[in-house]
mmCIF file of C-alpha atoms in Angstrom:
data_model
loop_
_atom_site.group_PDB
_atom_site.id
_atom_site.type_symbol
_atom_site.label_atom_id
_atom_site.label_comp_id
_atom_site.label_asym_id
_atom_site.label_seq_id
_atom_site.Cartn_x
_atom_site.Cartn_y
_atom_site.Cartn_z
ATOM 1 C CA UNK A 208 -25.183 22.910 12.679
ATOM 2 C CA UNK A 209 -26.573 22.495 9.178
ATOM 3 C CA UNK A 210 -29.289 20.179 10.510
ATOM 4 C CA UNK A 211 -30.159 22.725 13.214
ATOM 5 C CA UNK A 212 -30.508 25.460 10.596
ATOM 6 C CA UNK A 213 -32.877 23.335 8.507
ATOM 7 C CA UNK A 214 -34.992 22.415 11.548
ATOM 8 C CA UNK A 215 -35.287 26.034 12.708
ATOM 9 C CA UNK A 216 -36.295 27.090 9.194
ATOM 10 C CA UNK A 217 -39.122 24.549 8.940
ATOM 11 C CA UNK A 218 -40.317 25.196 12.490
ATOM 12 C CA UNK A 219 -40.407 28.953 11.838
ATOM 13 C CA UNK A 220 -42.344 28.365 8.627
ATOM 14 C CA UNK A 221 -44.999 26.288 10.436
ATOM 15 C CA UNK A 222 -45.183 28.806 13.302
ATOM 16 C CA UNK A 223 -45.699 31.788 10.991
ATOM 17 C CA UNK A 224 -48.364 29.911 9.024
ATOM 18 C CA UNK A 225 -50.314 28.969 12.172
ATOM 19 C CA UNK A 226 -49.721 31.960 14.449
ATOM 20 C CA UNK A 227 -49.225 34.835 12.015
ATOM 21 C CA UNK A 228 -46.308 37.144 11.201
ATOM 22 C CA UNK A 229 -45.696 38.632 14.635
ATOM 23 C CA UNK A 230 -42.302 39.870 15.791
ATOM 24 C CA UNK A 231 -42.416 37.451 18.729
ATOM 25 C CA UNK A 232 -42.670 34.544 16.285
ATOM 26 C CA UNK A 233 -39.391 35.410 14.549
ATOM 27 C CA UNK A 234 -36.909 34.537 17.318
ATOM 28 C CA UNK A 235 -36.230 30.996 16.153
ATOM 29 C CA UNK A 236 -35.888 32.116 12.539
ATOM 30 C CA UNK A 237 -33.323 34.721 13.605
ATOM 31 C CA UNK A 238 -31.473 32.002 15.522
ATOM 32 C CA UNK A 239 -31.437 29.867 12.369
ATOM 33 C CA UNK A 240 -30.013 32.741 10.311
ATOM 34 C CA UNK A 241 -27.333 33.355 12.956
ATOM 35 C CA UNK A 242 -26.433 29.654 12.914
ATOM 36 C CA UNK A 243 -26.091 29.783 9.126
ATOM 37 C CA UNK A 244 -23.795 32.799 9.365
ATOM 38 C CA UNK A 245 -21.580 30.987 11.890
ATOM 39 C CA UNK A 246 -21.561 27.886 9.666
ATOM 40 C CA UNK A 247 -20.568 29.876 6.566
ATOM 41 C CA UNK A 248 -17.914 31.742 8.536
ATOM 42 C CA UNK A 249 -16.586 28.417 9.878
ATOM 43 C CA UNK A 250 -16.294 26.886 6.398
ATOM 44 C CA UNK A 251 -14.734 30.043 4.954
ATOM 45 C CA UNK A 252 -12.277 30.462 7.829
ATOM 46 C CA UNK A 253 -11.059 26.872 7.641
ATOM 47 C CA UNK A 254 -9.763 27.669 4.156
ATOM 48 C CA UNK A 255 -8.295 31.101 4.801
ATOM 49 C CA UNK A 256 -6.996 31.451 8.372
ATOM 50 C CA UNK A 257 -3.882 29.303 7.990
ATOM 51 C CA UNK A 258 -0.822 31.391 8.881
ATOM 52 C CA UNK A 259 -2.823 34.485 9.856
ATOM 53 C CA UNK A 260 -2.682 34.894 13.650
ATOM 54 C CA UNK A 261 -5.415 37.536 13.821
ATOM 55 C CA UNK A 262 -7.811 35.429 11.748
ATOM 56 C CA UNK A 263 -7.095 32.320 13.816
ATOM 57 C CA UNK A 264 -7.732 34.077 17.136
ATOM 58 C CA UNK A 265 -10.902 35.731 15.761
ATOM 59 C CA UNK A 266 -12.100 32.350 14.512
ATOM 60 C CA UNK A 267 -11.606 30.608 17.858
ATOM 61 C CA UNK A 268 -13.071 33.580 19.730
ATOM 62 C CA UNK A 269 -16.312 33.524 17.714
ATOM 63 C CA UNK A 270 -16.456 29.736 17.816
ATOM 64 C CA UNK A 271 -15.988 29.823 21.607
ATOM 65 C CA UNK A 272 -18.902 32.249 21.994
ATOM 66 C CA UNK A 273 -21.063 30.020 19.808
ATOM 67 C CA UNK A 274 -20.195 26.966 21.924
ATOM 68 C CA UNK A 275 -20.872 28.922 25.141
ATOM 69 C CA UNK A 276 -24.383 29.999 24.147
ATOM 70 C CA UNK A 277 -25.180 26.608 22.596
ATOM 71 C CA UNK A 278 -24.213 24.845 25.820
ATOM 72 C CA UNK A 279 -26.186 27.372 27.878
ATOM 73 C CA UNK A 280 -29.251 26.840 25.695
ATOM 74 C CA UNK A 281 -28.977 23.040 25.921
ATOM 75 C CA UNK A 282 -28.413 23.051 29.691
ATOM 76 C CA UNK A 283 -31.351 25.421 30.209
ATOM 77 C CA UNK A 284 -33.623 23.214 28.093
ATOM 78 C CA UNK A 285 -32.659 20.109 30.100
ATOM 79 C CA UNK A 286 -33.130 21.915 33.419
ATOM 80 C CA UNK A 287 -36.503 23.278 32.286
ATOM 81 C CA UNK A 288 -37.659 19.757 31.368
ATOM 82 C CA UNK A 289 -36.547 18.376 34.744
ATOM 83 C CA UNK A 290 -38.251 21.280 36.543
ATOM 84 C CA UNK A 291 -41.514 20.518 34.748
ATOM 85 C CA UNK A 292 -41.321 16.868 35.783
ATOM 86 C CA UNK A 293 -40.632 17.568 39.453
ATOM 87 C CA UNK A 294 -43.371 15.929 41.598
ATOM 88 C CA UNK A 295 -45.451 17.930 44.092
ATOM 89 C CA UNK A 296 -45.207 16.353 47.551
ATOM 90 C CA UNK A 297 -47.652 18.546 49.481
ATOM 91 C CA UNK A 298 -51.250 19.757 49.341
ATOM 92 C CA UNK A 299 -51.152 23.354 48.046
ATOM 93 C CA UNK A 300 -53.001 26.163 49.797
ATOM 94 C CA UNK A 301 -53.331 28.151 46.581
ATOM 95 C CA UNK A 302 -52.952 27.946 42.809
ATOM 96 C CA UNK A 303 -51.852 31.058 40.899
ATOM 97 C CA UNK A 304 -52.797 31.150 37.215
ATOM 98 C CA UNK A 305 -50.374 33.444 35.391
ATOM 99 C CA UNK A 306 -52.130 35.616 32.829
ATOM 100 C CA UNK A 307 -51.211 36.159 29.199
ATOM 101 C CA UNK A 308 -52.681 38.263 26.409
ATOM 102 C CA UNK A 309 -56.406 38.273 25.680
ATOM 103 C CA UNK A 310 -58.209 38.567 22.362
ATOM 104 C CA UNK A 311 -60.424 41.525 23.210
ATOM 105 C CA UNK A 312 -62.200 40.171 26.286
ATOM 106 C CA UNK A 313 -61.819 36.489 25.372
ATOM 107 C CA UNK A 314 -59.400 33.886 26.668
ATOM 108 C CA UNK A 315 -57.214 32.545 23.803
ATOM 109 C CA UNK A 316 -56.245 28.838 23.585
ATOM 110 C CA UNK A 317 -52.814 29.404 25.157
ATOM 111 C CA UNK A 318 -54.315 30.935 28.295
ATOM 112 C CA UNK A 319 -57.199 28.446 28.307
ATOM 113 C CA UNK A 320 -54.680 25.617 28.585
ATOM 114 C CA UNK A 321 -53.274 27.249 31.737
ATOM 115 C CA UNK A 322 -56.727 27.601 33.272
ATOM 116 C CA UNK A 323 -57.684 24.023 32.445
ATOM 117 C CA UNK A 324 -54.449 22.773 34.008
ATOM 118 C CA UNK A 325 -55.094 24.831 37.151
ATOM 119 C CA UNK A 326 -58.627 23.451 37.473
ATOM 120 C CA UNK A 327 -57.218 19.956 37.035
ATOM 121 C CA UNK A 328 -54.900 20.608 39.990
ATOM 122 C CA UNK A 329 -57.758 22.145 41.991
ATOM 123 C CA UNK A 330 -59.826 18.990 41.544
ATOM 124 C CA UNK A 331 -56.820 16.754 42.211
ATOM 125 C CA UNK A 332 -56.635 18.255 45.701
ATOM 126 C CA UNK A 333 -60.415 17.992 46.235
ATOM 127 C CA UNK A 334 -61.126 21.700 45.887
ATOM 128 C CA UNK A 335 -58.931 22.715 48.821
ATOM 129 C CA UNK A 336 -56.625 25.275 47.153
ATOM 130 C CA UNK A 337 -57.667 28.865 46.542
ATOM 131 C CA UNK A 338 -57.467 29.736 42.844
ATOM 132 C CA UNK A 339 -55.894 33.135 42.126
ATOM 133 C CA UNK A 340 -56.323 34.468 38.595
ATOM 134 C CA UNK A 341 -53.438 36.899 38.161
ATOM 135 C CA UNK A 342 -53.200 39.500 35.401
ATOM 136 C CA UNK A 343 -54.007 43.154 34.818
ATOM 137 C CA UNK A 344 -55.517 44.889 31.794
ATOM 138 C CA UNK A 345 -53.280 45.568 28.802
ATOM 139 C CA UNK A 346 -53.684 48.586 26.539
ATOM 140 C CA UNK A 347 -55.241 46.417 23.818
ATOM 141 C CA UNK A 348 -57.496 44.429 26.161
ATOM 142 C CA UNK A 349 -61.122 45.235 26.999
ATOM 143 C CA UNK A 350 -60.976 43.700 30.486
ATOM 144 C CA UNK A 351 -58.338 42.594 32.982
ATOM 145 C CA UNK A 352 -56.869 39.162 32.306
ATOM 146 C CA UNK A 353 -57.837 38.051 35.816
ATOM 147 C CA UNK A 354 -61.497 38.916 35.133
ATOM 148 C CA UNK A 355 -61.506 37.055 31.815
ATOM 149 C CA UNK A 356 -59.936 34.001 33.468
ATOM 150 C CA UNK A 357 -62.467 33.957 36.307
ATOM 151 C CA UNK A 358 -65.291 34.312 33.794
ATOM 152 C CA UNK A 359 -63.858 31.388 31.792
ATOM 153 C CA UNK A 360 -63.779 29.231 34.928
ATOM 154 C CA UNK A 361 -67.407 29.987 35.802
ATOM 155 C CA UNK A 362 -68.557 29.336 32.229
ATOM 156 C CA UNK A 363 -66.642 26.080 31.743
ATOM 157 C CA UNK A 364 -66.556 24.800 35.334
ATOM 158 C CA UNK A 365 -69.808 25.945 36.999
ATOM 159 C CA UNK A 366 -69.269 23.429 39.806
ATOM 160 C CA UNK A 367 -66.433 25.577 41.186
ATOM 161 C CA UNK A 368 -67.903 28.048 43.716
ATOM 162 C CA UNK A 369 -67.384 31.771 43.230
ATOM 163 C CA UNK A 370 -65.536 32.155 46.533
ATOM 164 C CA UNK A 371 -62.936 29.591 45.417
ATOM 165 C CA UNK A 372 -61.610 32.014 42.781
ATOM 166 C CA UNK A 373 -59.973 35.337 43.682
ATOM 167 C CA UNK A 374 -58.782 37.954 41.183
ATOM 168 C CA UNK A 375 -55.444 39.793 41.234
ATOM 169 C CA UNK A 376 -55.957 42.465 38.577
ATOM 170 C CA UNK A 377 -52.980 44.853 38.905
ATOM 171 C CA UNK A 378 -49.997 42.902 37.578
ATOM 172 C CA UNK A 379 -48.394 43.551 34.200
ATOM 173 C CA UNK A 380 -45.317 41.290 34.498
ATOM 174 C CA UNK A 381 -44.588 37.810 35.836
ATOM 175 C CA UNK A 382 -42.761 39.254 38.836
ATOM 176 C CA UNK A 383 -45.779 41.429 39.637
ATOM 177 C CA UNK A 384 -48.004 38.345 39.267
ATOM 178 C CA UNK A 385 -46.036 36.784 42.094
ATOM 179 C CA UNK A 386 -45.690 39.886 44.285
ATOM 180 C CA UNK A 387 -49.328 40.997 44.113
ATOM 181 C CA UNK A 388 -50.616 37.440 44.521
ATOM 182 C CA UNK A 389 -48.397 37.082 47.583
ATOM 183 C CA UNK A 390 -50.327 39.884 49.306
ATOM 184 C CA UNK A 391 -53.574 37.962 48.824
ATOM 185 C CA UNK A 392 -51.942 34.727 50.006
ATOM 186 C CA UNK A 393 -50.489 36.375 53.116
ATOM 187 C CA UNK A 394 -53.895 37.805 54.079
ATOM 188 C CA UNK A 395 -55.614 34.429 53.616
ATOM 189 C CA UNK A 396 -53.037 31.941 54.853
ATOM 190 C CA UNK A 397 -50.176 33.767 56.568
ATOM 191 C CA UNK A 398 -46.454 33.530 55.865
ATOM 192 C CA UNK A 399 -46.066 29.737 55.707
ATOM 193 C CA UNK A 400 -48.525 28.977 52.908
ATOM 194 C CA UNK A 401 -47.337 26.715 50.104
ATOM 195 C CA UNK A 402 -48.840 26.582 46.667
ATOM 196 C CA UNK A 403 -48.533 26.206 42.930
ATOM 197 C CA UNK A 404 -48.321 28.545 39.974
ATOM 198 C CA UNK A 405 -49.540 27.482 36.542
ATOM 199 C CA UNK A 406 -48.248 28.616 33.174
ATOM 200 C CA UNK A 407 -47.341 26.990 29.878
ATOM 201 C CA UNK A 408 -44.573 24.409 30.170
ATOM 202 C CA UNK A 409 -41.973 26.520 28.328
ATOM 203 C CA UNK A 410 -42.480 29.422 30.790
ATOM 204 C CA UNK A 411 -42.350 27.498 34.070
ATOM 205 C CA UNK A 412 -38.602 27.738 34.671
ATOM 206 C CA UNK A 413 -38.352 31.525 34.370
ATOM 207 C CA UNK A 414 -41.581 31.953 36.338
ATOM 208 C CA UNK A 415 -39.982 29.828 39.055
ATOM 209 C CA UNK A 416 -37.112 32.306 39.360
ATOM 210 C CA UNK A 417 -39.622 35.121 39.801
ATOM 211 C CA UNK A 418 -41.520 33.120 42.437
ATOM 212 C CA UNK A 419 -38.258 32.675 44.326
ATOM 213 C CA UNK A 420 -37.506 36.397 43.988
ATOM 214 C CA UNK A 421 -40.940 37.168 45.446
ATOM 215 C CA UNK A 422 -40.178 34.685 48.272
ATOM 216 C CA UNK A 423 -43.172 32.532 47.465
ATOM 217 C CA UNK A 424 -43.119 28.912 48.570
ATOM 218 C CA UNK A 425 -44.520 27.631 45.296
ATOM 219 C CA UNK A 426 -43.692 25.107 42.602
ATOM 220 C CA UNK A 427 -44.643 25.413 38.956
ATOM 221 C CA UNK A 428 -47.055 23.222 37.033
ATOM 222 C CA UNK A 429 -46.892 23.468 33.254
ATOM 223 C CA UNK A 430 -49.767 23.207 30.823
ATOM 224 C CA UNK A 431 -49.260 21.548 27.473
ATOM 225 C CA UNK A 432 -48.362 23.690 24.486
ATOM 226 C CA UNK A 433 -48.581 22.850 20.784
ATOM 227 C CA UNK A 434 -45.244 21.264 19.836
ATOM 228 C CA UNK A 435 -44.580 23.631 16.926
ATOM 229 C CA UNK A 436 -44.931 26.611 19.294
ATOM 230 C CA UNK A 437 -42.453 25.428 21.948
ATOM 231 C CA UNK A 438 -39.038 25.968 20.232
ATOM 232 C CA UNK A 439 -39.687 29.634 19.423
ATOM 233 C CA UNK A 440 -41.369 30.308 22.771
ATOM 234 C CA UNK A 441 -38.574 28.623 24.709
ATOM 235 C CA UNK A 442 -35.991 30.631 22.746
ATOM 236 C CA UNK A 443 -37.737 33.801 23.947
ATOM 237 C CA UNK A 444 -37.653 32.429 27.486
ATOM 238 C CA UNK A 445 -33.948 31.663 27.140
ATOM 239 C CA UNK A 446 -33.265 35.244 26.067
ATOM 240 C CA UNK A 447 -35.309 36.385 29.072
ATOM 241 C CA UNK A 448 -33.166 34.223 31.367
ATOM 242 C CA UNK A 449 -30.003 35.682 29.827
ATOM 243 C CA UNK A 450 -31.385 39.128 30.629
ATOM 244 C CA UNK A 451 -32.124 38.100 34.237
ATOM 245 C CA UNK A 452 -28.511 37.014 34.755
ATOM 246 C CA UNK A 453 -26.913 39.401 32.276
ATOM 247 C CA UNK A 454 -24.102 40.637 34.533
ATOM 248 C CA UNK A 455 -22.969 37.086 35.190
ATOM 249 C CA UNK A 456 -22.760 36.427 31.444
ATOM 250 C CA UNK A 457 -21.169 39.798 30.717
ATOM 251 C CA UNK A 458 -18.477 39.081 33.319
ATOM 252 C CA UNK A 459 -17.709 35.633 31.889
ATOM 253 C CA UNK A 460 -17.575 36.940 28.311
ATOM 254 C CA UNK A 461 -15.359 39.855 29.395
ATOM 255 C CA UNK A 462 -12.923 37.427 31.055
ATOM 256 C CA UNK A 463 -12.982 35.219 27.961
ATOM 257 C CA UNK A 464 -12.298 38.259 25.760
ATOM 258 C CA UNK A 465 -9.341 39.303 27.918
ATOM 259 C CA UNK A 466 -7.972 35.756 27.752
ATOM 260 C CA UNK A 467 -8.208 35.686 23.942
ATOM 261 C CA UNK A 468 -6.526 39.104 23.705
ATOM 262 C CA UNK A 469 -3.679 37.765 25.834
ATOM 263 C CA UNK A 470 -3.433 34.762 23.510
ATOM 264 C CA UNK A 471 -3.274 37.126 20.534
ATOM 265 C CA UNK A 472 -0.565 39.218 22.174
ATOM 266 C CA UNK A 473 1.481 36.134 23.059
ATOM 267 C CA UNK A 474 1.199 34.877 19.468
ATOM 268 C CA UNK A 475 2.779 38.013 17.973
#
C-alpha cells in the first residue's frame, strides 16, 4: 500500500506537469490520498482496537471495502488489457472513430492517435471499411469533432477518397457515438454489418459496453497513449464502469454491511 501511494504521487506529479492542473487529472492523486488514509487508519487501528468490539468490526468493515475495490480495479485492468489484445478475425464493414475534445478547431494529440490508428486499420483491410468520424460540437469547440477529424484525415492522408469518410456530428457521449453511427451503418450495410470502433487503449473496455448496449456488432481497437497518462485515465474509466453497474455494487455493499452488522450484534 505504501508503494502504491508513492507511485500514484509521482505519476500525478508528472501528469500535472505535462497536462496541466485540470480536475480530470486529479483522480489518481485523490486515489493516492485515500490509500494513505487507509494505511494510516490500518496502522493506528492495529494498536488501538484490541478488546474494543466496535473498533474491530469497523476496522474489518473498512478493510473489506478497500479489498473489494482494489480487487475490482485489478480485475478490470486485467480484463481491459485482454480486451485490447483480442484479435480481429473478420474484415470490418466500417470503422468508427470516437471523438474527444478539440483545441478550438484543431485535433489534439490524443484524438490524432485515434485517427491514425483508424487509418492504419483502414489500410490493413485495403480501403474496404467505411470510416465514420463520430462526435458533435462541444460548447468550447469551434467545429464539430467529426468535421475536425475528417479534415485531419484529408490533410494527413490525401490518398483516402472523400467518399470513404462519413461524418456523424450529433453525438455528445460514447453511447450516442454508437447509437447515431448505427443509423449510418444500417442505411449503408443493413443489420448484419460488422465493424470496429477506435479509441485510446484505456477507453476501449467501457466503449465496448456501450457498443453492446447499442447492439453494434463491433470490436474495439485501441490507439497508444503516453504511459504517464494511462493510470489516471484508466482510473476515470474505472469510476465510469462503477457508475454503469452501480446498482450491482450497491447491492453487494449493502449485503456486506448487513453481514457486518450481524457480526457486531453477535459479538455483543
